[in-house]
Short mmCIF file of C-alpha atoms and ligand atoms in Angstrom, two decimals:
data_model
loop_
_atom_site.label_atom_id
_atom_site.label_comp_id
_atom_site.label_asym_id
_atom_site.label_seq_id
_atom_site.Cartn_x
_atom_site.Cartn_y
_atom_site.Cartn_z
CA MET J 1499 -92.06 -133.41 -43.89
CA THR J 1500 -90.26 -130.29 -42.97
CA SER J 1501 -86.49 -129.96 -42.73
CA PRO J 1502 -84.80 -130.09 -39.30
CA ILE J 1503 -84.08 -126.35 -39.46
CA ARG J 1504 -87.78 -125.53 -39.82
CA ARG J 1505 -90.02 -126.65 -36.99
CA PRO J 1506 -93.56 -127.35 -38.23
CA LEU J 1507 -96.27 -124.82 -37.40
CA VAL J 1508 -100.03 -125.27 -37.38
CA ALA J 1509 -102.12 -122.09 -37.15
CA GLY J 1510 -105.86 -122.01 -36.53
CA ASN J 1511 -107.67 -119.12 -38.22
CA TRP J 1512 -111.00 -118.87 -36.44
CA LYS J 1513 -112.21 -116.13 -38.80
CA MET J 1514 -115.45 -114.41 -37.64
CA HIS J 1515 -116.46 -117.26 -35.35
CA THR J 1516 -116.62 -117.67 -31.57
CA ASP J 1517 -117.48 -115.04 -28.97
CA PRO J 1518 -115.07 -114.55 -26.04
CA ARG J 1519 -116.61 -117.33 -23.96
CA GLN J 1520 -116.59 -119.83 -26.83
CA SER J 1521 -113.04 -118.76 -27.72
CA ALA J 1522 -111.81 -119.31 -24.17
CA GLU J 1523 -113.39 -122.76 -24.13
CA LEU J 1524 -111.90 -123.71 -27.48
CA ALA J 1525 -108.44 -122.49 -26.44
CA LEU J 1526 -108.70 -124.45 -23.23
CA ALA J 1527 -109.77 -127.62 -25.04
CA ILE J 1528 -106.87 -127.28 -27.48
CA CYS J 1529 -104.29 -126.58 -24.76
CA SER J 1530 -105.42 -129.42 -22.55
CA GLY J 1531 -105.38 -131.85 -25.48
CA LEU J 1532 -101.89 -130.96 -26.63
CA PRO J 1533 -99.04 -133.20 -25.48
CA PRO J 1534 -96.60 -131.46 -23.10
CA HIS J 1535 -94.00 -131.16 -25.86
CA PRO J 1536 -95.76 -131.18 -29.21
CA ASN J 1537 -93.66 -131.74 -32.32
CA ALA J 1538 -95.14 -128.65 -33.95
CA ASP J 1539 -95.63 -125.06 -32.92
CA VAL J 1540 -99.26 -124.02 -32.57
CA MET J 1541 -100.83 -120.62 -33.23
CA LEU J 1542 -104.40 -119.53 -32.51
CA LEU J 1543 -105.96 -116.62 -34.43
CA PRO J 1544 -109.27 -115.69 -32.77
CA PRO J 1545 -111.31 -112.56 -33.55
CA TYR J 1546 -110.03 -109.30 -31.98
CA THR J 1547 -112.72 -109.41 -29.31
CA SER J 1548 -111.52 -112.80 -28.11
CA LEU J 1549 -107.78 -112.14 -27.99
CA ALA J 1550 -107.77 -111.27 -24.29
CA ALA J 1551 -109.96 -114.24 -23.36
CA VAL J 1552 -107.73 -116.65 -25.27
CA ALA J 1553 -104.55 -115.04 -23.90
CA ALA J 1554 -105.82 -115.63 -20.37
CA ASN J 1555 -106.09 -119.33 -21.13
CA LEU J 1556 -102.63 -119.62 -22.67
CA SER J 1557 -100.64 -118.46 -19.67
CA GLY J 1558 -99.43 -121.97 -18.89
CA ARG J 1559 -98.55 -122.67 -22.55
CA PRO J 1560 -95.84 -120.36 -23.86
CA ASP J 1561 -95.52 -122.77 -26.79
CA VAL J 1562 -99.03 -121.92 -28.04
CA TRP J 1563 -98.83 -118.59 -29.85
CA LEU J 1564 -101.54 -116.00 -30.21
CA GLY J 1565 -102.20 -113.95 -33.32
CA ALA J 1566 -104.69 -111.43 -34.70
CA GLN J 1567 -106.34 -111.87 -38.09
CA ASN J 1568 -105.73 -108.36 -39.38
CA CYS J 1569 -104.42 -104.90 -38.47
CA HIS J 1570 -104.18 -101.40 -39.89
CA TRP J 1571 -100.89 -100.03 -41.18
CA GLU J 1572 -101.07 -96.67 -39.40
CA THR J 1573 -100.08 -96.38 -35.74
CA SER J 1574 -103.20 -94.44 -34.70
CA GLY J 1575 -105.58 -91.85 -36.08
CA ALA J 1576 -109.03 -91.21 -37.52
CA PHE J 1577 -109.62 -94.69 -38.96
CA THR J 1578 -112.98 -95.71 -37.54
CA GLY J 1579 -113.26 -99.41 -36.90
CA GLU J 1580 -109.58 -100.16 -37.42
CA VAL J 1581 -107.03 -101.62 -34.99
CA SER J 1582 -103.33 -100.81 -35.29
CA ALA J 1583 -100.42 -103.20 -34.96
CA GLU J 1584 -99.17 -101.18 -32.00
CA MET J 1585 -102.49 -101.76 -30.20
CA LEU J 1586 -102.12 -105.48 -30.72
CA ALA J 1587 -98.49 -105.69 -29.69
CA GLY J 1588 -99.23 -105.98 -25.98
CA VAL J 1589 -101.85 -108.64 -26.58
CA CYS J 1590 -100.43 -111.05 -29.15
CA GLY J 1591 -97.21 -111.84 -30.95
CA TRP J 1592 -98.44 -112.49 -34.49
CA VAL J 1593 -100.73 -110.96 -37.11
CA LEU J 1594 -102.12 -112.63 -40.22
CA VAL J 1595 -101.85 -110.35 -43.26
CA GLY J 1596 -102.99 -110.79 -46.84
CA HIS J 1597 -105.58 -113.50 -46.29
CA SER J 1598 -107.50 -113.99 -49.53
CA GLU J 1599 -110.79 -113.11 -47.79
CA ARG J 1600 -109.31 -109.71 -46.94
CA ARG J 1601 -108.02 -109.28 -50.48
CA ARG J 1602 -111.21 -110.49 -52.18
CA LEU J 1603 -114.03 -109.32 -49.89
CA PHE J 1604 -112.45 -106.14 -48.55
CA GLY J 1605 -110.43 -105.07 -51.57
CA GLU J 1606 -107.00 -105.21 -49.94
CA THR J 1607 -104.26 -104.54 -52.44
CA ASP J 1608 -100.69 -105.84 -52.53
CA ARG J 1609 -99.56 -102.37 -51.42
CA GLN J 1610 -101.83 -102.42 -48.38
CA VAL J 1611 -100.73 -105.94 -47.50
CA ALA J 1612 -97.10 -104.81 -47.68
CA ALA J 1613 -97.87 -101.80 -45.45
CA LYS J 1614 -99.62 -104.01 -42.90
CA LEU J 1615 -96.76 -106.48 -42.87
CA ARG J 1616 -94.30 -103.66 -42.19
CA ALA J 1617 -96.56 -102.32 -39.44
CA VAL J 1618 -96.52 -105.74 -37.76
CA LEU J 1619 -92.72 -105.84 -37.85
CA ARG J 1620 -92.46 -102.20 -36.70
CA ALA J 1621 -94.61 -103.07 -33.66
CA GLY J 1622 -92.26 -105.92 -32.75
CA MET J 1623 -94.61 -108.74 -33.75
CA ARG J 1624 -94.27 -111.38 -36.46
CA PRO J 1625 -96.37 -111.53 -39.64
CA LEU J 1626 -98.03 -114.59 -41.12
CA LEU J 1627 -98.43 -113.64 -44.78
CA ALA J 1628 -101.01 -115.47 -46.90
CA VAL J 1629 -100.69 -115.68 -50.68
CA GLY J 1630 -102.45 -117.75 -53.34
CA GLU J 1631 -104.07 -117.82 -56.75
CA SER J 1632 -107.77 -117.83 -57.66
CA LEU J 1633 -109.32 -120.58 -59.76
CA ASP J 1634 -109.35 -118.32 -62.84
CA GLU J 1635 -105.69 -117.47 -62.41
CA ARG J 1636 -104.90 -121.14 -62.07
CA LYS J 1637 -106.89 -122.05 -65.17
CA GLN J 1638 -104.99 -119.38 -67.09
CA GLY J 1639 -101.72 -121.04 -66.05
CA ARG J 1640 -100.78 -118.04 -63.91
CA ALA J 1641 -100.59 -119.68 -60.47
CA THR J 1642 -96.82 -119.37 -60.07
CA GLN J 1643 -96.84 -115.79 -61.34
CA VAL J 1644 -99.56 -114.79 -58.85
CA ILE J 1645 -97.99 -116.58 -55.87
CA GLN J 1646 -94.57 -115.11 -56.59
CA GLY J 1647 -96.00 -111.68 -57.38
CA GLN J 1648 -97.89 -111.49 -54.07
CA THR J 1649 -94.88 -112.80 -52.14
CA HIS J 1650 -92.53 -110.33 -53.79
CA ALA J 1651 -94.89 -107.39 -53.32
CA ALA J 1652 -95.29 -108.08 -49.61
CA LEU J 1653 -91.67 -108.83 -48.77
CA GLN J 1654 -89.55 -106.72 -51.11
CA GLY J 1655 -87.22 -104.29 -49.41
CA LEU J 1656 -87.10 -106.14 -46.08
CA ASP J 1657 -83.67 -106.97 -44.73
CA ARG J 1658 -82.71 -110.55 -43.94
CA GLU J 1659 -83.47 -110.18 -40.25
CA ALA J 1660 -87.00 -108.93 -40.97
CA LEU J 1661 -87.54 -111.68 -43.54
CA SER J 1662 -86.49 -114.28 -41.01
CA ARG J 1663 -89.34 -113.12 -38.75
CA CYS J 1664 -91.96 -113.87 -41.41
CA VAL J 1665 -93.95 -117.03 -42.10
CA VAL J 1666 -95.76 -117.46 -45.42
CA ALA J 1667 -98.88 -119.55 -46.02
CA TYR J 1668 -99.64 -120.70 -49.54
CA GLU J 1669 -103.43 -120.84 -49.77
CA PRO J 1670 -105.00 -121.46 -53.17
CA VAL J 1671 -108.21 -119.41 -53.09
CA TRP J 1672 -110.22 -122.19 -54.75
CA ALA J 1673 -109.40 -124.55 -51.88
CA ILE J 1674 -110.41 -122.23 -49.01
CA GLY J 1675 -113.62 -123.21 -47.28
CA THR J 1676 -114.69 -125.29 -50.27
CA GLY J 1677 -113.84 -128.75 -49.01
CA GLU J 1678 -111.78 -129.08 -52.19
CA SER J 1679 -108.24 -129.39 -50.96
CA ALA J 1680 -105.22 -129.08 -53.21
CA THR J 1681 -103.18 -132.23 -53.82
CA PRO J 1682 -99.89 -132.65 -51.94
CA ASP J 1683 -98.15 -131.91 -55.27
CA ASP J 1684 -100.08 -128.63 -55.62
CA ALA J 1685 -99.16 -127.70 -52.04
CA ALA J 1686 -95.50 -128.54 -52.68
CA GLN J 1687 -95.43 -126.52 -55.90
CA GLY J 1688 -97.00 -123.49 -54.22
CA ALA J 1689 -94.50 -123.69 -51.36
CA ARG J 1690 -91.62 -123.93 -53.86
CA ASP J 1691 -92.97 -120.89 -55.71
CA VAL J 1692 -92.96 -118.93 -52.45
CA ARG J 1693 -89.40 -120.03 -51.64
CA GLN J 1694 -88.18 -119.07 -55.10
CA ALA J 1695 -89.63 -115.57 -54.72
CA VAL J 1696 -87.94 -115.22 -51.34
CA ALA J 1697 -84.65 -116.57 -52.73
CA ALA J 1698 -84.75 -113.85 -55.37
CA LEU J 1699 -85.03 -111.22 -52.63
CA ALA J 1700 -82.49 -112.64 -50.19
CA PRO J 1701 -80.63 -115.78 -51.30
CA GLY J 1702 -80.48 -118.41 -48.57
CA VAL J 1703 -83.35 -117.06 -46.44
CA GLU J 1704 -85.76 -119.36 -48.29
CA ARG J 1705 -84.14 -122.38 -46.64
CA SER J 1706 -85.06 -121.30 -43.13
CA LEU J 1707 -88.43 -119.70 -44.00
CA ARG J 1708 -91.47 -121.59 -42.81
CA VAL J 1709 -94.03 -122.05 -45.58
CA LEU J 1710 -97.45 -123.45 -44.66
CA TYR J 1711 -100.23 -124.85 -46.80
CA GLY J 1712 -103.84 -123.74 -46.23
CA GLY J 1713 -107.16 -124.60 -47.82
CA SER J 1714 -109.64 -127.23 -46.60
CA VAL J 1715 -107.04 -129.09 -44.53
CA SER J 1716 -108.75 -131.75 -42.39
CA ALA J 1717 -107.58 -134.40 -39.96
CA SER J 1718 -107.75 -136.94 -42.78
CA THR J 1719 -105.77 -134.92 -45.36
CA ALA J 1720 -103.23 -133.16 -43.12
CA ALA J 1721 -100.53 -135.83 -43.07
CA SER J 1722 -100.36 -136.11 -46.87
CA LEU J 1723 -100.56 -132.33 -47.42
CA PHE J 1724 -97.76 -131.70 -44.90
CA ALA J 1725 -95.60 -134.56 -46.24
CA PRO J 1726 -93.73 -132.66 -49.01
CA PRO J 1727 -90.35 -131.38 -47.75
CA ASP J 1728 -91.19 -127.79 -48.71
CA VAL J 1729 -94.42 -127.70 -46.65
CA ASP J 1730 -93.88 -126.87 -42.97
CA GLY J 1731 -97.39 -127.25 -41.59
CA GLY J 1732 -100.72 -125.57 -42.20
CA LEU J 1733 -103.06 -122.62 -41.84
CA ILE J 1734 -106.36 -124.16 -40.86
CA GLY J 1735 -109.78 -122.54 -41.10
CA GLY J 1736 -112.95 -124.58 -40.54
CA ALA J 1737 -111.20 -127.56 -38.97
CA SER J 1738 -109.53 -125.33 -36.36
CA LEU J 1739 -112.90 -124.68 -34.71
CA LYS J 1740 -113.12 -128.29 -33.51
CA ALA J 1741 -110.51 -128.98 -30.84
CA LYS J 1742 -110.28 -132.70 -31.55
CA GLU J 1743 -109.81 -132.26 -35.27
CA PHE J 1744 -107.35 -129.41 -34.85
CA LEU J 1745 -105.30 -131.49 -32.40
CA ALA J 1746 -105.22 -134.35 -34.92
CA ILE J 1747 -103.93 -131.91 -37.55
CA VAL J 1748 -101.23 -130.68 -35.15
CA ALA J 1749 -100.23 -134.30 -34.50
CA ALA J 1750 -100.03 -134.93 -38.26
CA ALA J 1751 -97.58 -132.05 -38.65
CA GLY J 1752 -95.04 -133.20 -36.08
P1 PGA V 215 -110.31 -123.57 -44.57
O1 PGA V 215 -109.68 -122.09 -44.45
O2 PGA V 215 -109.38 -124.50 -43.85
O3 PGA V 215 -111.67 -123.46 -43.94
O4 PGA V 215 -110.37 -123.87 -46.04
C1 PGA V 215 -108.30 -121.87 -44.52
C2 PGA V 215 -108.01 -120.40 -44.39
O5 PGA V 215 -108.83 -119.59 -44.86
O6 PGA V 215 -106.98 -120.00 -43.82
#
């Protein structure tokens, strides 16, 4: 379990699921099921079109944070279909960047991820950076190299204050949406790899940085996956769409 200086965090990535009405209902079910003082921070990441509906249902819960799943790195301009960090800043406090589905399905590069992360910080929000190796990279023995390379590429050049505003999620690509979760040892190793890359950029910051594990976390696996001292909670996909299961995962993190 996480160190006393790092409060656990459980983030629900709803991906391209739930319309505004369904999102509002899910947010309400999660908020009403949370204890008044949960032992973990909670973040909800609905689709853009549901941000306002979820925000309206979080007004009584300043401890439940709202985030977007993506943003563009430019402030504004002729970028049809894109949403800038500045546009999100009045709506939510966090943005997920570098999710492997963005990298893999939409061709996002390390450079673009770094630009998005800087845009989030520039707009006064906080980034949740996702990194992780594919199955092939793992089989080739390159997991650590990939995790550290992605972490370095996204965070290099940031000062300590900016780094302290970031959270990183280690998400092995082969464990996302597959039902095949990593072992607690895999999760711990990935989190250590992230911390080492951050330590190389700014020694000491790695001790206060929150590092989450993501990939097929369920109510039955959460406690063991979050048990290693280097793992500070989780980024949850499928299981975050069911209030009861998500609440059980939050309880397992605290
Ligand atoms: P999953 O997704 O929990 O459905 O595997 C995790 C994620 O993509 O963040």
